[in-house]
GROMACS .gro file of C-alpha atoms in nm:
model
  255
    1MET     CA    1  -4.249   5.728   0.220
    2ALA     CA    2  -4.039   6.029   0.319
    3SER     CA    3  -3.783   5.800   0.481
    4LEU     CA    4  -3.689   5.679   0.152
    5SER     CA    5  -3.493   5.978   0.072
    6GLY     CA    6  -3.109   5.881   0.092
    7THR     CA    7  -3.217   5.491  -0.044
    8VAL     CA    8  -3.012   5.431  -0.363
    9LEU     CA    9  -3.220   5.189  -0.610
   10SER     CA   10  -3.037   4.934  -0.782
   11GLY     CA   11  -2.678   5.081  -0.664
   12ARG     CA   12  -2.712   5.351  -0.897
   13TYR     CA   13  -3.025   5.618  -0.832
   14ARG     CA   14  -2.996   5.789  -0.497
   15LEU     CA   15  -3.327   5.932  -0.427
   16GLU     CA   16  -3.315   6.303  -0.281
   17HIS     CA   17  -3.655   6.444  -0.207
   18LYS     CA   18  -4.038   6.385  -0.293
   19LEU     CA   19  -4.141   6.594  -0.590
   20GLY     CA   20  -4.531   6.472  -0.568
   21SER     CA   21  -4.713   6.175  -0.509
   22GLY     CA   22  -5.034   5.975  -0.677
   23GLY     CA   23  -5.264   5.725  -0.619
   24MET     CA   24  -5.040   5.467  -0.737
   25SER     CA   25  -4.669   5.618  -0.719
   26THR     CA   26  -4.450   5.884  -0.591
   27VAL     CA   27  -4.195   6.063  -0.774
   28TYR     CA   28  -3.866   6.174  -0.599
   29LEU     CA   29  -3.605   6.398  -0.764
   30ALA     CA   30  -3.299   6.154  -0.765
   31GLN     CA   31  -2.909   6.149  -0.862
   32ASP     CA   32  -2.794   5.889  -1.122
   33GLU     CA   33  -2.460   5.774  -0.964
   34VAL     CA   34  -2.341   5.630  -1.264
   35LEU     CA   35  -2.381   5.944  -1.524
   36ASP     CA   36  -2.391   6.185  -1.250
   37ARG     CA   37  -2.731   6.381  -1.338
   38PRO     CA   38  -3.006   6.454  -1.198
   39VAL     CA   39  -3.337   6.236  -1.294
   40ALA     CA   40  -3.711   6.183  -1.188
   41VAL     CA   41  -3.749   5.853  -1.025
   42LYS     CA   42  -4.148   5.718  -1.014
   43LEU     CA   43  -4.161   5.454  -0.707
   44LEU     CA   44  -4.494   5.230  -0.701
   45HIS     CA   45  -4.640   5.231  -0.382
   46ARG     CA   46  -4.567   4.917  -0.196
   47GLU     CA   47  -4.919   4.804  -0.103
   48ILE     CA   48  -5.000   4.825  -0.486
   49SER     CA   49  -4.695   4.660  -0.581
   50GLU     CA   50  -4.844   4.316  -0.437
   51GLU     CA   51  -5.142   4.385  -0.658
   52ALA     CA   52  -5.079   4.172  -0.970
   53ASP     CA   53  -5.268   4.389  -1.218
   54GLN     CA   54  -5.168   4.750  -1.065
   55LEU     CA   55  -4.828   4.598  -1.123
   56GLU     CA   56  -4.847   4.487  -1.488
   57ARG     CA   57  -5.019   4.845  -1.568
   58PHE     CA   58  -4.695   5.034  -1.361
   59ARG     CA   59  -4.509   4.764  -1.607
   60ARG     CA   60  -4.664   4.837  -1.918
   61GLU     CA   61  -4.613   5.224  -1.850
   62ALA     CA   62  -4.255   5.182  -1.842
   63ARG     CA   63  -4.264   4.991  -2.153
   64ALA     CA   64  -4.502   5.225  -2.334
   65ALA     CA   65  -4.312   5.522  -2.237
   66ALA     CA   66  -3.950   5.370  -2.342
   67ARG     CA   67  -4.091   5.318  -2.683
   68LEU     CA   68  -4.150   5.693  -2.750
   69SER     CA   69  -3.894   5.950  -2.808
   70HIS     CA   70  -3.997   6.323  -2.896
   71PRO     CA   71  -3.916   6.669  -2.771
   72ASN     CA   72  -4.219   6.709  -2.681
   73LEU     CA   73  -4.251   6.391  -2.437
   74VAL     CA   74  -4.078   6.329  -2.081
   75SER     CA   75  -3.830   6.090  -2.191
   76VAL     CA   76  -3.822   5.743  -2.005
   77ILE     CA   77  -3.454   5.653  -1.925
   78ASP     CA   78  -3.489   5.313  -1.719
   79ALA     CA   79  -3.690   5.048  -1.546
   80GLY     CA   80  -3.639   4.833  -1.269
   81GLU     CA   81  -3.731   4.702  -0.945
   82ASP     CA   82  -3.545   4.727  -0.602
   83GLU     CA   83  -3.645   4.506  -0.277
   84GLY     CA   84  -3.965   4.429  -0.450
   85ARG     CA   85  -4.039   4.812  -0.536
   86PRO     CA   86  -4.103   4.872  -0.899
   87PHE     CA   87  -3.979   5.177  -1.041
   88ILE     CA   88  -3.903   5.393  -1.353
   89VAL     CA   89  -3.655   5.643  -1.447
   90PHE     CA   90  -3.763   5.950  -1.629
   91GLU     CA   91  -3.523   6.276  -1.739
   92TYR     CA   92  -3.523   6.530  -1.493
   93VAL     CA   93  -3.765   6.836  -1.640
   94GLU     CA   94  -3.658   7.143  -1.422
   95GLY     CA   95  -3.975   7.339  -1.458
   96ASP     CA   96  -4.307   7.346  -1.343
   97THR     CA   97  -4.664   7.195  -1.492
   98LEU     CA   98  -4.880   7.363  -1.723
   99LYS     CA   99  -5.143   7.333  -1.427
  100LYS     CA  100  -4.966   7.538  -1.152
  101LYS     CA  101  -4.887   7.832  -1.424
  102ILE     CA  102  -5.246   7.867  -1.521
  103GLN     CA  103  -5.341   7.862  -1.103
  104GLN     CA  104  -5.045   8.138  -1.069
  105GLU     CA  105  -5.127   8.338  -1.390
  106GLY     CA  106  -5.513   8.254  -1.469
  107GLU     CA  107  -5.576   8.303  -1.830
  108LEU     CA  108  -5.260   8.274  -2.044
  109ALA     CA  109  -5.181   8.473  -2.322
  110VAL     CA  110  -5.358   8.350  -2.656
  111ASP     CA  111  -5.027   8.301  -2.896
  112GLU     CA  112  -4.880   8.132  -2.555
  113ALA     CA  113  -5.177   7.878  -2.500
  114ILE     CA  114  -5.184   7.818  -2.886
  115ALA     CA  115  -4.806   7.739  -2.888
  116TYR     CA  116  -4.859   7.521  -2.568
  117ALA     CA  117  -5.142   7.340  -2.705
  118ILE     CA  118  -4.923   7.268  -3.067
  119GLU     CA  119  -4.665   7.150  -2.861
  120ILE     CA  120  -4.882   6.922  -2.648
  121GLY     CA  121  -5.074   6.786  -2.983
  122ARG     CA  122  -4.713   6.702  -3.166
  123GLY     CA  123  -4.612   6.480  -2.843
  124LEU     CA  124  -4.937   6.339  -2.883
  125ILE     CA  125  -4.930   6.279  -3.282
  126ALA     CA  126  -4.579   6.102  -3.200
  127ALA     CA  127  -4.765   5.855  -2.923
  128HIS     CA  128  -5.079   5.814  -3.129
  129ALA     CA  129  -4.831   5.684  -3.394
  130ARG     CA  130  -4.698   5.451  -3.199
  131LYS     CA  131  -5.068   5.310  -3.129
  132LEU     CA  132  -5.046   5.430  -2.751
  133VAL     CA  133  -5.338   5.649  -2.620
  134HIS     CA  134  -5.250   5.873  -2.322
  135ARG     CA  135  -5.593   5.875  -2.152
  136ASP     CA  136  -5.528   6.113  -1.898
  137VAL     CA  137  -5.399   6.418  -2.106
  138LYS     CA  138  -5.445   6.752  -1.837
  139PRO     CA  139  -5.239   7.029  -1.746
  140GLN     CA  140  -5.109   6.841  -1.431
  141ASN     CA  141  -4.937   6.615  -1.653
  142VAL     CA  142  -4.754   6.859  -1.881
  143LEU     CA  143  -4.409   6.985  -1.754
  144ILE     CA  144  -4.280   7.374  -1.877
  145ASP     CA  145  -3.927   7.327  -1.894
  146ARG     CA  146  -3.688   7.627  -1.879
  147ASP     CA  147  -3.707   7.724  -2.239
  148GLY     CA  148  -4.056   7.746  -2.189
  149ARG     CA  149  -4.115   7.411  -2.380
  150ALA     CA  150  -4.439   7.185  -2.314
  151LYS     CA  151  -4.384   6.823  -2.222
  152VAL     CA  152  -4.590   6.581  -2.178
  153THR     CA  153  -4.556   6.339  -1.907
  154ASP     CA  154  -4.740   6.034  -1.702
  155PHE     CA  155  -4.847   5.764  -1.961
  156GLY     CA  156  -4.966   5.626  -1.660
  157ILE     CA  157  -5.301   5.475  -1.764
  158ALA     CA  158  -5.195   5.509  -2.122
  159ARG     CA  159  -5.252   5.119  -2.306
  160SER     CA  160  -5.175   5.036  -2.644
  161MET     CA  161  -5.477   5.058  -2.917
  162GLU     CA  162  -5.403   4.720  -3.008
  163ALA     CA  163  -5.413   4.553  -2.682
  164GLU     CA  164  -5.674   4.393  -2.495
  165GLY     CA  165  -5.799   4.616  -2.212
  166MET     CA  166  -5.704   4.575  -1.861
  167THR     CA  167  -5.952   4.778  -1.684
  168ALA     CA  168  -6.257   4.645  -1.545
  169THR     CA  169  -6.553   4.768  -1.774
  170GLY     CA  170  -6.715   5.093  -1.716
  171ARG     CA  171  -6.417   5.227  -1.476
  172VAL     CA  172  -6.332   5.608  -1.548
  173LEU     CA  173  -5.954   5.631  -1.511
  174GLY     CA  174  -5.921   6.003  -1.681
  175THR     CA  175  -5.908   6.315  -1.458
  176THR     CA  176  -6.282   6.409  -1.470
  177ASP     CA  177  -6.199   6.790  -1.508
  178TYR     CA  178  -6.064   6.649  -1.901
  179VAL     CA  179  -6.234   6.342  -1.938
  180SER     CA  180  -6.408   6.255  -2.277
  181PRO     CA  181  -6.781   6.167  -2.302
  182GLU     CA  182  -6.675   5.839  -2.416
  183GLN     CA  183  -6.411   5.755  -2.126
  184ALA     CA  184  -6.644   5.935  -1.890
  185MET     CA  185  -6.891   5.666  -2.011
  186GLY     CA  186  -6.675   5.368  -1.954
  187GLU     CA  187  -6.654   5.308  -2.350
  188ASP     CA  188  -6.370   5.205  -2.533
  189VAL     CA  189  -6.137   5.517  -2.610
  190ASP     CA  190  -5.922   5.578  -2.883
  191GLU     CA  191  -5.687   5.846  -2.995
  192ARG     CA  192  -5.961   6.084  -3.039
  193SER     CA  193  -6.012   6.098  -2.660
  194ASP     CA  194  -5.687   6.260  -2.614
  195VAL     CA  195  -5.777   6.513  -2.888
  196TYR     CA  196  -6.122   6.593  -2.665
  197SER     CA  197  -5.889   6.616  -2.346
  198LEU     CA  198  -5.640   6.836  -2.511
  199GLY     CA  199  -5.933   7.061  -2.627
  200ILE     CA  200  -6.036   7.136  -2.247
  201VAL     CA  201  -5.682   7.188  -2.166
  202LEU     CA  202  -5.660   7.465  -2.428
  203TYR     CA  203  -6.014   7.562  -2.316
  204GLU     CA  204  -5.874   7.607  -1.952
  205MET     CA  205  -5.576   7.783  -2.077
  206LEU     CA  206  -5.766   8.091  -2.294
  207THR     CA  207  -6.008   8.098  -2.011
  208GLY     CA  208  -5.823   8.061  -1.655
  209GLU     CA  209  -6.062   7.764  -1.581
  210VAL     CA  210  -6.215   7.453  -1.646
  211PRO     CA  211  -6.561   7.427  -1.807
  212PHE     CA  212  -6.778   7.216  -1.605
  213LYS     CA  213  -6.779   7.210  -1.225
  214ALA     CA  214  -7.007   6.974  -0.992
  215GLU     CA  215  -7.012   6.864  -0.622
  216THR     CA  216  -6.848   6.524  -0.710
  217GLN     CA  217  -6.623   6.403  -0.994
  218VAL     CA  218  -6.905   6.200  -1.118
  219GLY     CA  219  -7.106   6.515  -1.177
  220VAL     CA  220  -6.821   6.667  -1.347
  221ALA     CA  221  -6.835   6.358  -1.574
  222MET     CA  222  -7.154   6.371  -1.656
  223LYS     CA  223  -7.134   6.723  -1.787
  224HIS     CA  224  -6.896   6.637  -2.031
  225VAL     CA  225  -7.140   6.381  -2.147
  226ASN     CA  226  -7.476   6.583  -2.144
  227GLU     CA  227  -7.360   6.961  -2.152
  228PRO     CA  228  -7.230   7.189  -2.444
  229LEU     CA  229  -6.916   7.342  -2.340
  230PRO     CA  230  -6.905   7.696  -2.269
  231ASP     CA  231  -6.855   7.954  -2.534
  232VAL     CA  232  -6.515   7.996  -2.516
  233LEU     CA  233  -6.567   8.360  -2.706
  234ALA     CA  234  -6.815   8.500  -2.433
  235ARG     CA  235  -6.508   8.418  -2.163
  236ARG     CA  236  -6.236   8.547  -2.394
  237PRO     CA  237  -6.393   8.774  -2.662
  238GLU     CA  238  -6.004   8.843  -2.795
  239VAL     CA  239  -6.010   8.463  -2.898
  240SER     CA  240  -6.039   8.468  -3.295
  241ALA     CA  241  -6.356   8.279  -3.426
  242ALA     CA  242  -6.088   8.011  -3.587
  243LEU     CA  243  -5.953   7.943  -3.268
  244ALA     CA  244  -6.283   7.935  -3.087
  245ALA     CA  245  -6.381   7.638  -3.387
  246VAL     CA  246  -6.068   7.451  -3.302
  247VAL     CA  247  -6.193   7.451  -2.933
  248ASP     CA  248  -6.543   7.350  -3.038
  249ARG     CA  249  -6.435   7.068  -3.277
  250ALA     CA  250  -6.149   6.904  -3.049
  251THR     CA  251  -6.448   6.880  -2.789
  252THR     CA  252  -6.738   6.779  -2.959
  253LYS     CA  253  -6.945   6.509  -2.786
  254ASP     CA  254  -6.954   6.299  -3.093
  255PRO     CA  255  -6.618   6.113  -3.106
   0.00000   0.00000   0.00000
């Protein structure tokens, strides 16, 4: 996909260089040549764009994200297709992911972790008000901009709570380090699943590591289903009892 640098999509978005890639898509820094500004372009992998269900998922992501407008959510600017390649254009957020920050710094200052959790929560509230569940809340999907504001991105597996599911029964879509027990079991999920995942993100910000580790992703998922969350106060004694209670309530096994 590196050869796509320099490509102009729909006569407007000039791809400059790759910012990252995942199972479904690659994200490029691009220049919007009409408005003369940097943007982020998510381009669906060609082999996936030929699969009808994946293509519909990608289009649904664009429609869902375009309905959202909030300071703590990454904005969708445009969407389209170019020579059979579907793409979504997002605002370009200059900064790193929350995951990278945790990897570099380890546990965050308690006040900082609380502030990020509140901002992520506010973004999710805005999505939930529109009947959208993110389903993949994780620090890799939180961007910290140059002003230090957290912005949630990548509603790639989000779906309307009102819509009929398009995913196969029993399929775990979320990243298992942060997956809710009900999602790990392949059950229907609602906004409470995002609350659980945010609780795990808060735990990681406070302790510098995810709560469960195993040899496989399935093993991690089953620990979310069956094992109690390690005591955050044992890992970080200066955390207040009130904050520890927030973590515990957010990550309870019962939705």
